Short mmCIF file of C-alpha atoms in Angstrom, two decimals:
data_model
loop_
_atom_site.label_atom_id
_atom_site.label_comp_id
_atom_site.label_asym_id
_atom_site.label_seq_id
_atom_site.Cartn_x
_atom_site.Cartn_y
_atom_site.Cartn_z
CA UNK A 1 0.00 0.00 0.00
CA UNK A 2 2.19 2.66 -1.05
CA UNK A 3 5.62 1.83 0.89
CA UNK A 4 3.23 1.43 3.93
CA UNK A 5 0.91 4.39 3.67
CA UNK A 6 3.92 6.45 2.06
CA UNK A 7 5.48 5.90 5.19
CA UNK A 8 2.86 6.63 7.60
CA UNK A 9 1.56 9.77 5.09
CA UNK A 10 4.35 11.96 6.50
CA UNK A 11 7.31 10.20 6.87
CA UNK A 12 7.18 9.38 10.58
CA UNK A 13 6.66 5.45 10.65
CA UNK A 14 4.75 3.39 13.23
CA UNK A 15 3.81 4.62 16.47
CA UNK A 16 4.67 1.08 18.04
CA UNK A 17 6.85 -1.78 16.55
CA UNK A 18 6.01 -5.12 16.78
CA UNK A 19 8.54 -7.89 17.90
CA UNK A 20 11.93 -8.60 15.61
CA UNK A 21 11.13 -5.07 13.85
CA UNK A 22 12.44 -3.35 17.17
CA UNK A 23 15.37 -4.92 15.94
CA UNK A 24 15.97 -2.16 13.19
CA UNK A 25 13.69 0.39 13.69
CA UNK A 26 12.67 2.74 16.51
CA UNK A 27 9.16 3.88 17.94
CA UNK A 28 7.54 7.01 16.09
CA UNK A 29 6.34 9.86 17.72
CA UNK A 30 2.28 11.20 17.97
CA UNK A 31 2.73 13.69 14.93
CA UNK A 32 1.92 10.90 12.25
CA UNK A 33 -1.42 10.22 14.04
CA UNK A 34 -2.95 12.61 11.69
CA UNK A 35 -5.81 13.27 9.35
CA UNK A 36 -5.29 14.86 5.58
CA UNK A 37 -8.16 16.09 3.65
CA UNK A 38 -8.31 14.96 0.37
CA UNK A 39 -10.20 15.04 -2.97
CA UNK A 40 -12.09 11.63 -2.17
CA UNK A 41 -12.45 12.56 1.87
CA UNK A 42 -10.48 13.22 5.47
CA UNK A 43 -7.97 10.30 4.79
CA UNK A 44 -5.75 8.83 7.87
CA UNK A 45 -4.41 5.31 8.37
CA UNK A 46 -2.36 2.64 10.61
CA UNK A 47 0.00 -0.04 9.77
CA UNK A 48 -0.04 -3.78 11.06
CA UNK A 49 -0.77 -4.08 14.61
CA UNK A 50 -1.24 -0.55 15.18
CA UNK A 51 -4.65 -1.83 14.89
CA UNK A 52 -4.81 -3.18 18.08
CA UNK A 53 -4.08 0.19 19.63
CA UNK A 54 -7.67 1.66 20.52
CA UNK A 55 -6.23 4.89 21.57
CA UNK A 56 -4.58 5.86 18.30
CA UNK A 57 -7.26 4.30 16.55
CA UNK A 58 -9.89 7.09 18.68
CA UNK A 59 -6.86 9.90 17.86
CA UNK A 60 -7.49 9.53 13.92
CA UNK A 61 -11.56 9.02 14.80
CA UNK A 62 -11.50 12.31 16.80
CA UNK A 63 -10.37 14.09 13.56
CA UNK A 64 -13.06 12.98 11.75
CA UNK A 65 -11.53 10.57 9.75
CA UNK A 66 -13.88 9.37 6.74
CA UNK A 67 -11.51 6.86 4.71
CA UNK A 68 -9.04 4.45 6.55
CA UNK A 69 -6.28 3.14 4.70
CA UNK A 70 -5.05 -0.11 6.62
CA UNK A 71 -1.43 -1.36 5.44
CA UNK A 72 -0.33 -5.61 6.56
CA UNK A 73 2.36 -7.19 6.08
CA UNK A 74 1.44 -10.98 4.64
CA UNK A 75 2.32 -12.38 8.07
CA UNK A 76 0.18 -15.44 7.10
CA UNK A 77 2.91 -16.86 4.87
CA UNK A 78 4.91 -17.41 8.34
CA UNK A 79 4.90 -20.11 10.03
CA UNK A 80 2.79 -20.12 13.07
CA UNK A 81 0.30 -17.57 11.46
CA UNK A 82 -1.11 -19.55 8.11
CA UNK A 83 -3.90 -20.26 10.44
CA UNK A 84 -4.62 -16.50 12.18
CA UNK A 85 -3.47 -13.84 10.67
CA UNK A 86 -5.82 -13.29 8.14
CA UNK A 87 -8.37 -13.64 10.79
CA UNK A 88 -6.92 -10.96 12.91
CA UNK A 89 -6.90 -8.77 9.84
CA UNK A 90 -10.51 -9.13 9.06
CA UNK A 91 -11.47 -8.92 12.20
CA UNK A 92 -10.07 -5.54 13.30
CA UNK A 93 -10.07 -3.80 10.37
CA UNK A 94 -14.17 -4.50 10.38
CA UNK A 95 -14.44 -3.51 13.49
CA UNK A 96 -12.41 -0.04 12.60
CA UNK A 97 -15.03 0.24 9.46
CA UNK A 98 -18.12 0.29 12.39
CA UNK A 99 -16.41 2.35 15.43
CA UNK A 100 -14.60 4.77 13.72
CA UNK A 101 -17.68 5.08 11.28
CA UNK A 102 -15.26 5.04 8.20
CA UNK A 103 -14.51 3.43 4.93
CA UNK A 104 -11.63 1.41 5.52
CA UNK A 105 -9.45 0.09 2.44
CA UNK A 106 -7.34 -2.75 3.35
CA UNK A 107 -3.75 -4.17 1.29
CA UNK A 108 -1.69 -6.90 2.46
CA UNK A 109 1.28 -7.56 1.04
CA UNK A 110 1.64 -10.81 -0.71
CA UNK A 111 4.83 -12.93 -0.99
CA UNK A 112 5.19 -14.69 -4.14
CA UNK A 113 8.20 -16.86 -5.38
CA UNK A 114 10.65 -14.01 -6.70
CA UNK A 115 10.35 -12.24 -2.89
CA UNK A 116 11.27 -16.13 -1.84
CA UNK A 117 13.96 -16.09 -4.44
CA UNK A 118 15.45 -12.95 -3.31
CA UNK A 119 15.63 -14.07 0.22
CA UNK A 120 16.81 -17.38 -0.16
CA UNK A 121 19.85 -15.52 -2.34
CA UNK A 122 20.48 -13.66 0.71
CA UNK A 123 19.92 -15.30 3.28
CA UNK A 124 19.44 -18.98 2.53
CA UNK A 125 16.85 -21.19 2.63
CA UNK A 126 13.62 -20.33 4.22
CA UNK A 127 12.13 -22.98 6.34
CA UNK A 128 9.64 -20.61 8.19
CA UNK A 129 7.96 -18.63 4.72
CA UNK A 130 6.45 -19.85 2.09
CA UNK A 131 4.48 -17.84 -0.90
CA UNK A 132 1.02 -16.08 0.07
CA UNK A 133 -0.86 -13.69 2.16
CA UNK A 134 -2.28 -10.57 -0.24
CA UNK A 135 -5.41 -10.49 2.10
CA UNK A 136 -7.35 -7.17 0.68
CA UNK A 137 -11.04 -5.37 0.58
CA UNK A 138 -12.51 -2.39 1.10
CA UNK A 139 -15.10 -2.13 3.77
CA UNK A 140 -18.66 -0.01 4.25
CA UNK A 141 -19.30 1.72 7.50
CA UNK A 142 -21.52 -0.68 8.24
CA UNK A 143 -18.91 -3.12 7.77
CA UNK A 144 -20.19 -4.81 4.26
CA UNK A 145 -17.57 -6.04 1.90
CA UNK A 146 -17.59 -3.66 -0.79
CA UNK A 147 -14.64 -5.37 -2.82
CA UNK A 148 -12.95 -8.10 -1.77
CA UNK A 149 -11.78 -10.03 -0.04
CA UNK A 150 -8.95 -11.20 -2.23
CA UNK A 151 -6.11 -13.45 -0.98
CA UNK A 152 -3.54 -14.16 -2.86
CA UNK A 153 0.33 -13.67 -4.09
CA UNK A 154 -0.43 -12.38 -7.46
CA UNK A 155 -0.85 -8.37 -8.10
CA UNK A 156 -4.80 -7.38 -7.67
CA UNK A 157 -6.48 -4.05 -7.90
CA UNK A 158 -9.69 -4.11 -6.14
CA UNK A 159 -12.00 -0.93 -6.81
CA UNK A 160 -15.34 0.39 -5.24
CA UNK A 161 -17.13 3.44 -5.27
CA UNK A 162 -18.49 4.71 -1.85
CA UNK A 163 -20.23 7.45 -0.84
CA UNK A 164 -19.47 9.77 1.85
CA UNK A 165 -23.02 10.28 2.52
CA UNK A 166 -23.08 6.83 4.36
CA UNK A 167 -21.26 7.51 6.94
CA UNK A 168 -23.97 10.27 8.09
CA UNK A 169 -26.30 7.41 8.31
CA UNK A 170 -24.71 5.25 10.10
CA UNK A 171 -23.94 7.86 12.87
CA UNK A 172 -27.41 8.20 13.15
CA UNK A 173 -26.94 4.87 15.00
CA UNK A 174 -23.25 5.29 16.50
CA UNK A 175 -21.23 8.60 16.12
CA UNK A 176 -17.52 7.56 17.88
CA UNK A 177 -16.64 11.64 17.82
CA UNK A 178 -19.79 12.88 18.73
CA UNK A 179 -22.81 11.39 21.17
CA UNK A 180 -20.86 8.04 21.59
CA UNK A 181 -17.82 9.44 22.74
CA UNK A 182 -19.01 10.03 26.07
CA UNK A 183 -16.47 13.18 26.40
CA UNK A 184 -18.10 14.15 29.80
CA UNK A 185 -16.56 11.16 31.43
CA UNK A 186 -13.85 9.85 28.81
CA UNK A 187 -10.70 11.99 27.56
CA UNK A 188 -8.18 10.57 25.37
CA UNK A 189 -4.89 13.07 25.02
CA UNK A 190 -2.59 12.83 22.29
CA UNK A 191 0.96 14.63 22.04
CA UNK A 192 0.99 14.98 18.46
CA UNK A 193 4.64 16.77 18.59
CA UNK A 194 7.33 15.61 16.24
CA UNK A 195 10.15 14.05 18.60
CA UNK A 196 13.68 15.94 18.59
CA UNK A 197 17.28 13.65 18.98
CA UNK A 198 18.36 17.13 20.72
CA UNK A 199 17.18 19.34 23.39
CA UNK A 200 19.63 22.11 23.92
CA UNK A 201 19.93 23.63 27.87
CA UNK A 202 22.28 26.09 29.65
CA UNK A 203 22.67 27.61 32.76
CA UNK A 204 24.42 31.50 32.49
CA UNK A 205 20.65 33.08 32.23
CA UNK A 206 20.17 30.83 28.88
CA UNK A 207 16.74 29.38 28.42
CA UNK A 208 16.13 25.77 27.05
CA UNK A 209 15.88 25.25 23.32
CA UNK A 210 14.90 22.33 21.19
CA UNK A 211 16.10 21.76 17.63
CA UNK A 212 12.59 21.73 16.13
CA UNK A 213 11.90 25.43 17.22
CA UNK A 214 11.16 27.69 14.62
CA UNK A 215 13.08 30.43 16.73
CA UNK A 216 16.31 28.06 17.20
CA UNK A 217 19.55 29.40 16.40
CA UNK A 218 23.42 28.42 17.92
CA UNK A 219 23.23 31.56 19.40
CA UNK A 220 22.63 31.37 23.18
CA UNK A 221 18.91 33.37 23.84
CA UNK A 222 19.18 35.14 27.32
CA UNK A 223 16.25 35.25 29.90
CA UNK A 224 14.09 38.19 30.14
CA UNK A 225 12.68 37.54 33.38
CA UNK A 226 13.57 40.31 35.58
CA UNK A 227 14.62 40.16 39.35
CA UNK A 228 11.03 41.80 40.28
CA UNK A 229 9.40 38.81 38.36
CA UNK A 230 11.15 36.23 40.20
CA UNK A 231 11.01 37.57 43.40
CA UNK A 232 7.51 36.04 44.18
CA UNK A 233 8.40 34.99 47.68
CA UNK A 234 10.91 37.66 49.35
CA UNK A 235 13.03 36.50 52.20
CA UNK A 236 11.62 36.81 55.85
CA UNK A 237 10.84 40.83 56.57
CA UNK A 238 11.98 41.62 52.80
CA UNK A 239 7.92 41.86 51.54
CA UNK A 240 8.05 45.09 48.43
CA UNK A 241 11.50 46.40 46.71
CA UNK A 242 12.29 50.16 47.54
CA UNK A 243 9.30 52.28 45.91
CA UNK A 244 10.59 53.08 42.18
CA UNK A 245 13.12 49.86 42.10
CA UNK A 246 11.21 47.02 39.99
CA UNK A 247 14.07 46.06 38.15
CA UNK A 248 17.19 44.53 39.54
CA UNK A 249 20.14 46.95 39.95
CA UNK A 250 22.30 47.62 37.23
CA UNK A 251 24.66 45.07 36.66
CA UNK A 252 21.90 42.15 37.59
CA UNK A 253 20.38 41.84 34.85
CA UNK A 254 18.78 38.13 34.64
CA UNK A 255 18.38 35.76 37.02
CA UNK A 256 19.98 32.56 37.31
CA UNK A 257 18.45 29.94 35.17
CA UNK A 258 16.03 28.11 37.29
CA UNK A 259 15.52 29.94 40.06
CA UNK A 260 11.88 31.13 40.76
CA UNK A 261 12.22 32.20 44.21
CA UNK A 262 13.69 35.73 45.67
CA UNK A 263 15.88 33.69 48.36
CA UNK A 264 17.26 31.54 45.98
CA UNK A 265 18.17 34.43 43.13
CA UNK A 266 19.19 37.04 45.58
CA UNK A 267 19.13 34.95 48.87
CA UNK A 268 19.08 38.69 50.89
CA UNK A 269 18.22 42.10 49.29
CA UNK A 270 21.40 43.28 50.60
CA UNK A 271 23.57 41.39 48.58
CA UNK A 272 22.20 43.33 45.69
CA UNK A 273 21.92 46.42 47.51
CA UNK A 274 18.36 46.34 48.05
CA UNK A 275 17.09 46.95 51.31
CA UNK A 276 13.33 46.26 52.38
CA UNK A 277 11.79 49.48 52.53
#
């Protein structure tokens, strides 16, 4: 399905991965759990066993996805899964179709001889995989079959035409975003920020900066906070500066990074030459 969903639809991969794939790859981060309008409808999707995660399955319902685009590997060709997989694949992907109150347009990928051939060049025999999987449909609302479902290592297009009008209907009778959702006594919150490999701090009156800031630069940015700001709680008899002194004195011109208390950035008005007045 388009190199997995063009890669999650923005490049940021799985949320979760699943057993030997932790291997080579790491989690992603909430800012691919995301919704695009399109020409044909709000379009979002999950890969694999991303499926089983109800929470980010409710995150793509809560933008009011319309068309779900579900991406499998052909896990049935392994050994241990002829028997399941497919099942599992039906199974929540029609469920998805009825409680996210979407069109959901399955592909599996299939493994035919010339994947076996390439692996077997590689890596050897392959006891555990044989040729298969390809399990794909496309799925009403109301969970009808409205292509599909094909199985099968051969390349298949399967096409349907759907109507957006549907899904009205059938939230007549469920809505997951709206009367069903229950948002007086269930919250679901989602960080969808884009993770950073580096998050830049400093003491010296330098405030903490991320990579991913629009406003970054290698330049060190210095604190604005004045003395008058951070002196919330003034030592013991030490209440109000001197009447026309709300700035620190000249030559104190930030306070330390981190300090939010009085005591702690100028543990006694004297030793700034500030006397409680």
């Amino acid at each position: 399905m388009g190199f997995c969903l063009q890669f999650r639809l923005t490049n940021g991969g799985q949320t979760f991965r699943t057993f030997a794939e932790r291997t080579l790859w790491a989690q992603g981060d909430g800012s691919t759990l995301n919704v695009f309008d399109t020409k044909v409808g709000r379009l979002g999707g999950l890969i694999c066993w991303e499926h089983t995660m109800n929470r980010a399955r409710q995150a793509l319902v809560g933008l009011g996805e319309q068309i779900h685009a579900s991406s499998w590997p052909g896990l049935s060709t392994l050994a241990g899964f002829s028997d399941t997989f497919d099942d599992q694949v039906e199974a929540t992907t029609r469920h998805h179709a009825l409680t996210s109150q979407s069109f959901v347009v399955i592909a599996q990928n299939p493994v035919n001889q010339q994947v076996l051939d390439v692996l077997e060049a590689a890596l050897g025999p392959q006891e555990f995989l044989t040729t298969g999987g390809g399990w794909s449909a496309i799925i009403h609302p109301m969970t009808p079959y409205l292509a599909g479902p094909h199985t099968g290592p051969e390349e298949k297009i399967l096409y349907a035409t759907i109507d957006l009008e549907d899904i009205t209907g059938v939230k007549m009778f469920v809505d997951s975003n709206g009367h069903y959702a229950r948002g007086d006594i269930l919250r679901l919150s989602v960080d969808d920020r884009a993770a950073v490999s580096v998050s830049r701090t400093s003491g010296n009156g330098v405030v903490p900066m991320v990579s991913g800031d629009p406003d970054f630069s290698s330049e060190p940015r210095p604190v604005t906070t004045h003395a008058s700001a951070c002196a919330t709680h003034a030592p013991a008899g030490v209440t109000h500066a001197p009447a026309g002194v709300t700035h620190a004195p000249a030559g104190v011109t930030h306070a330390s990074a981190g300090v939010t208390h009085a005591s702690a950035c100028a543990t006694h008005a004297s030793a700034v030459g500030v006397r409680g007045g």
